[in-house]
Coordinates of N, CA and C in Angstrom, one line a residue:
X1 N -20.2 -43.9 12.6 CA -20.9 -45.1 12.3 C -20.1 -46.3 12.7
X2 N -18.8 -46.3 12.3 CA -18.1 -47.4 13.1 C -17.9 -47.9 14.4
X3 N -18.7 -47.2 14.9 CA -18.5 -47.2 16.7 C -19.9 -48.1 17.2
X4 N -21.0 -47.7 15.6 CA -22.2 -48.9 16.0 C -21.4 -49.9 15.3
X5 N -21.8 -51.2 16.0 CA -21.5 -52.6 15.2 C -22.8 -53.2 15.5
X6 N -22.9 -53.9 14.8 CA -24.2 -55.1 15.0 C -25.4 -54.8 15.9
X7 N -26.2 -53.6 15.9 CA -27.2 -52.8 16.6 C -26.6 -52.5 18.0
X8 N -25.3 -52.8 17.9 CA -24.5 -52.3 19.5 C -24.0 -51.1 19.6
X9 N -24.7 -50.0 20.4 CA -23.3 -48.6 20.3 C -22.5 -48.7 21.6
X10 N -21.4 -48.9 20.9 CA -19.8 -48.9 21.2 C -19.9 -47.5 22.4
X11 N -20.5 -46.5 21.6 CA -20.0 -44.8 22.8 C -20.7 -45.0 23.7
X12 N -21.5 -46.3 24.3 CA -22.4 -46.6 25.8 C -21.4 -47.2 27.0
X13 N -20.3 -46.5 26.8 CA -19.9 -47.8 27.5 C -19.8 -48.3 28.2
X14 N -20.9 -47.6 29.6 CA -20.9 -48.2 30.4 C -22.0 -49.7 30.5
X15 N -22.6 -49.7 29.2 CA -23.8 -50.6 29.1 C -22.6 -51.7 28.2
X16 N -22.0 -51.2 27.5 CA -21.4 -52.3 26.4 C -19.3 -52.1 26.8
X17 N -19.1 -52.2 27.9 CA -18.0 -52.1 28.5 C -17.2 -53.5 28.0
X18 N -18.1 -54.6 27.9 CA -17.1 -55.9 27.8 C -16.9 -55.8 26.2
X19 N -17.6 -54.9 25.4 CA -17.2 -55.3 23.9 C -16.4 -54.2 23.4
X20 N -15.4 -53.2 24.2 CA -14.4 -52.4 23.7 C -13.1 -53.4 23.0
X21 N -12.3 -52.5 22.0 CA -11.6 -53.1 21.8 C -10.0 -53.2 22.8
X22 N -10.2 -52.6 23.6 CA -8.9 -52.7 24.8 C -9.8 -52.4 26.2
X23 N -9.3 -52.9 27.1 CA -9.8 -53.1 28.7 C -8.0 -53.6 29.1
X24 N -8.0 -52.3 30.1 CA -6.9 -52.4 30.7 C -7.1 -53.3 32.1
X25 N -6.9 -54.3 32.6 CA -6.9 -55.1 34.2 C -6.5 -54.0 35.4
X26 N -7.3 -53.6 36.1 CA -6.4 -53.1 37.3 C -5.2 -53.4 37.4
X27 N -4.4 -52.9 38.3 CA -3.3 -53.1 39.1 C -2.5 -51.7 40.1
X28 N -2.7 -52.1 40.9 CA -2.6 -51.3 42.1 C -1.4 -50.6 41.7
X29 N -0.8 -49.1 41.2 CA 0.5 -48.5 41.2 C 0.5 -48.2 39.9
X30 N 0.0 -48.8 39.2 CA -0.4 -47.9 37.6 C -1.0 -47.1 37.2
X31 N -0.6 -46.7 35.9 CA -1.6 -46.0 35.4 C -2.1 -46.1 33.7
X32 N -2.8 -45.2 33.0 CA -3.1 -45.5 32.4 C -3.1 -44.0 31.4
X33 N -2.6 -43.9 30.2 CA -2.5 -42.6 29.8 C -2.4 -42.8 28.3
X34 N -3.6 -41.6 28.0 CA -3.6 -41.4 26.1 C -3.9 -40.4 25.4
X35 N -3.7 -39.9 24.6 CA -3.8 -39.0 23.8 C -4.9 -38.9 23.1
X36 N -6.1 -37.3 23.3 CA -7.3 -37.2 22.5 C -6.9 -37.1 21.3
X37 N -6.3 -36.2 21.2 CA -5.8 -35.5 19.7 C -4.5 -36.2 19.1
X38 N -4.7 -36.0 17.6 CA -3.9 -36.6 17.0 C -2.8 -35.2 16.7
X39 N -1.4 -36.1 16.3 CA -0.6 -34.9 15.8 C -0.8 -34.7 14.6
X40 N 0.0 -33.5 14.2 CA -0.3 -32.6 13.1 C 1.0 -33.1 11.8
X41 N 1.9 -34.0 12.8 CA 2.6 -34.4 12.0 C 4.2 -34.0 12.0
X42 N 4.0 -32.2 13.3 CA 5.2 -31.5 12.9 C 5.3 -31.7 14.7
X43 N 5.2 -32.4 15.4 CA 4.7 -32.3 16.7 C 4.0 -31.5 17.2
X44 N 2.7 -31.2 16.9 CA 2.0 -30.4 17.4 C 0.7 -30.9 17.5
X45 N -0.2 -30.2 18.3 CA -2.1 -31.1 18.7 C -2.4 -30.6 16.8
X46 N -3.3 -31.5 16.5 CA -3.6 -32.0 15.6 C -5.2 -31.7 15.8
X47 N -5.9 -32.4 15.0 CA -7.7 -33.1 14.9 C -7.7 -33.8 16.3
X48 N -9.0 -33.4 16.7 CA -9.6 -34.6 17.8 C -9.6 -36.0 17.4
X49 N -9.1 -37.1 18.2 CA -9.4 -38.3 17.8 C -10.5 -39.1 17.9
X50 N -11.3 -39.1 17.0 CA -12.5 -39.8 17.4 C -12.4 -41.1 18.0
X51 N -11.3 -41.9 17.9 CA -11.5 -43.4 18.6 C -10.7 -43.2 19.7
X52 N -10.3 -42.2 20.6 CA -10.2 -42.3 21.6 C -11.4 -42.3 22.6
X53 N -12.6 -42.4 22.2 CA -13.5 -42.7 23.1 C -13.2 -43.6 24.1
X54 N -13.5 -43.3 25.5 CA -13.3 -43.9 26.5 C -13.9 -43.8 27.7
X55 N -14.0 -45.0 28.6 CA -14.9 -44.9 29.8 C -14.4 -45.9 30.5
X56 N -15.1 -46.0 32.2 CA -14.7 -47.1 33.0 C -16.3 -48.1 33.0
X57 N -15.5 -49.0 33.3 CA -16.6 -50.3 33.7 C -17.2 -50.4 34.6
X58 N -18.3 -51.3 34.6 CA -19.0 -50.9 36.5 C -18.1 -52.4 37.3
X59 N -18.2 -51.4 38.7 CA -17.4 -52.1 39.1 C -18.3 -53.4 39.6
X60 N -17.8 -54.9 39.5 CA -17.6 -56.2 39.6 C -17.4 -56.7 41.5
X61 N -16.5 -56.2 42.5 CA -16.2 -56.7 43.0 C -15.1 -55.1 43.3
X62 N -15.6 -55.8 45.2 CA -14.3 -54.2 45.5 C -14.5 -52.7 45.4
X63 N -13.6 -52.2 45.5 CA -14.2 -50.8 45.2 C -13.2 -49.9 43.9
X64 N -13.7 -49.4 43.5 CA -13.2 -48.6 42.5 C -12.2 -47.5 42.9
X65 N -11.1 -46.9 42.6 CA -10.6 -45.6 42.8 C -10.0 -45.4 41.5
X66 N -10.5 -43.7 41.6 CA -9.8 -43.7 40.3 C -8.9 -42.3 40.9
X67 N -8.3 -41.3 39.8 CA -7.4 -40.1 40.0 C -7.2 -39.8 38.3
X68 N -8.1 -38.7 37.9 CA -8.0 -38.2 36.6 C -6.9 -36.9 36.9
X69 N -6.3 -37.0 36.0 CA -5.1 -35.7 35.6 C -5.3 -35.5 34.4
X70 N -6.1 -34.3 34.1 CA -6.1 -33.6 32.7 C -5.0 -32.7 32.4
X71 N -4.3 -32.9 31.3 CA -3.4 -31.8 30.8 C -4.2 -31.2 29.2
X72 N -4.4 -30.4 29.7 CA -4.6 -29.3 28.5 C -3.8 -28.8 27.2
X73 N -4.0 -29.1 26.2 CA -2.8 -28.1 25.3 C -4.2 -27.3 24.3
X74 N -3.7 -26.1 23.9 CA -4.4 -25.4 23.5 C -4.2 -25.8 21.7
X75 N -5.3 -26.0 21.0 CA -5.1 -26.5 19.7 C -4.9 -25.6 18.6
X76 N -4.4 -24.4 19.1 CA -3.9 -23.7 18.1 C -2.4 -23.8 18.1
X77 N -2.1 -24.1 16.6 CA -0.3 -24.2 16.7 C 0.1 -22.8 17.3
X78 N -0.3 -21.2 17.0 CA 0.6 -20.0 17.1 C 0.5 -20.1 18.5
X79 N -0.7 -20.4 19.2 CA 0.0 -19.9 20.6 C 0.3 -21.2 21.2
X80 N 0.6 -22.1 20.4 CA 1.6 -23.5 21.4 C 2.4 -23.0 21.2
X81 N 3.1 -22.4 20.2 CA 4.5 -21.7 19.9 C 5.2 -20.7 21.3
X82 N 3.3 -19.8 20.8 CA 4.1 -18.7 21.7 C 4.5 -19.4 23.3
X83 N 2.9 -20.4 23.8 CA 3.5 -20.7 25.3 C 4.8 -21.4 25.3
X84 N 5.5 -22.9 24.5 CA 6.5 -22.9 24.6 C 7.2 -22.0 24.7
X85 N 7.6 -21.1 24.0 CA 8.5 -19.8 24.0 C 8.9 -19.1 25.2
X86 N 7.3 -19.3 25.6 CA 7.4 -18.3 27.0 C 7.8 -19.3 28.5
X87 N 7.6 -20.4 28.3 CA 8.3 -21.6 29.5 C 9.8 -21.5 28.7
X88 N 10.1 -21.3 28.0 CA 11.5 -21.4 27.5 C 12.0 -20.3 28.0
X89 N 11.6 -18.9 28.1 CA 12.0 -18.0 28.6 C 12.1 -18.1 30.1
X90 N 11.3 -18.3 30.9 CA 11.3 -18.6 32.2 C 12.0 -19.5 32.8
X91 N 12.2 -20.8 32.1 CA 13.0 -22.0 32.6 C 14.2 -20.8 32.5
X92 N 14.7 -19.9 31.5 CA 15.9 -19.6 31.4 C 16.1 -18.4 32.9
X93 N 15.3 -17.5 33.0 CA 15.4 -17.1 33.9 C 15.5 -17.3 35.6
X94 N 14.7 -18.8 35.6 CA 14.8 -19.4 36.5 C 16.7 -19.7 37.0
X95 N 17.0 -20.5 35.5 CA 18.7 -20.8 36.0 C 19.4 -19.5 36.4
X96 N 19.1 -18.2 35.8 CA 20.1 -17.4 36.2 C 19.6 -17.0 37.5

């Protein structure tokens, strides 16, 4: 419910793009990066974040390029454990 305000839904974004609370400016060489999920507190994925909600704006002028890079973590703590464990193992075999 906090995402409607004043008969406006906020999760349209691309209709209601100028009333988010952050809009990042272009800039040629950047980027732009955030977290869905929250932590758990012990470093580990947590609850989905609901106010990570996000989207792009229609473009104004120019052209748009974008480049999404999804990284995945799986939200179960035992097998973040175990995959860490197992890139720990490998990094190690790698050196020898």
């Amino acid at each position: 419910q906090s995402l409607i305000q004043n008969d406006i839904d906020l999760r349209d974004t691309r209709k209601n793009c100028d009333k988010g609370n952050l809009r990042v400016k272009p800039q040629q060489g950047t980027a732009v990066f955030w977290y869905n999920y929250l932590s758990d507190g012990e470093g580990w994925v947590g609850e989905l974040d609901d106010f990570a909600l996000h989207g792009g704006c229609l473009v104004t002028q120019g052209t748009k390029w974008i480049a999404n890079n999804w990284i995945n973590v799986d939200p179960n703590r035992r097998r973040q454990q175990q995959f860490q464990q197992e890139m720990e193992r490998f990094a190690g075999s790698e050196a020898g």
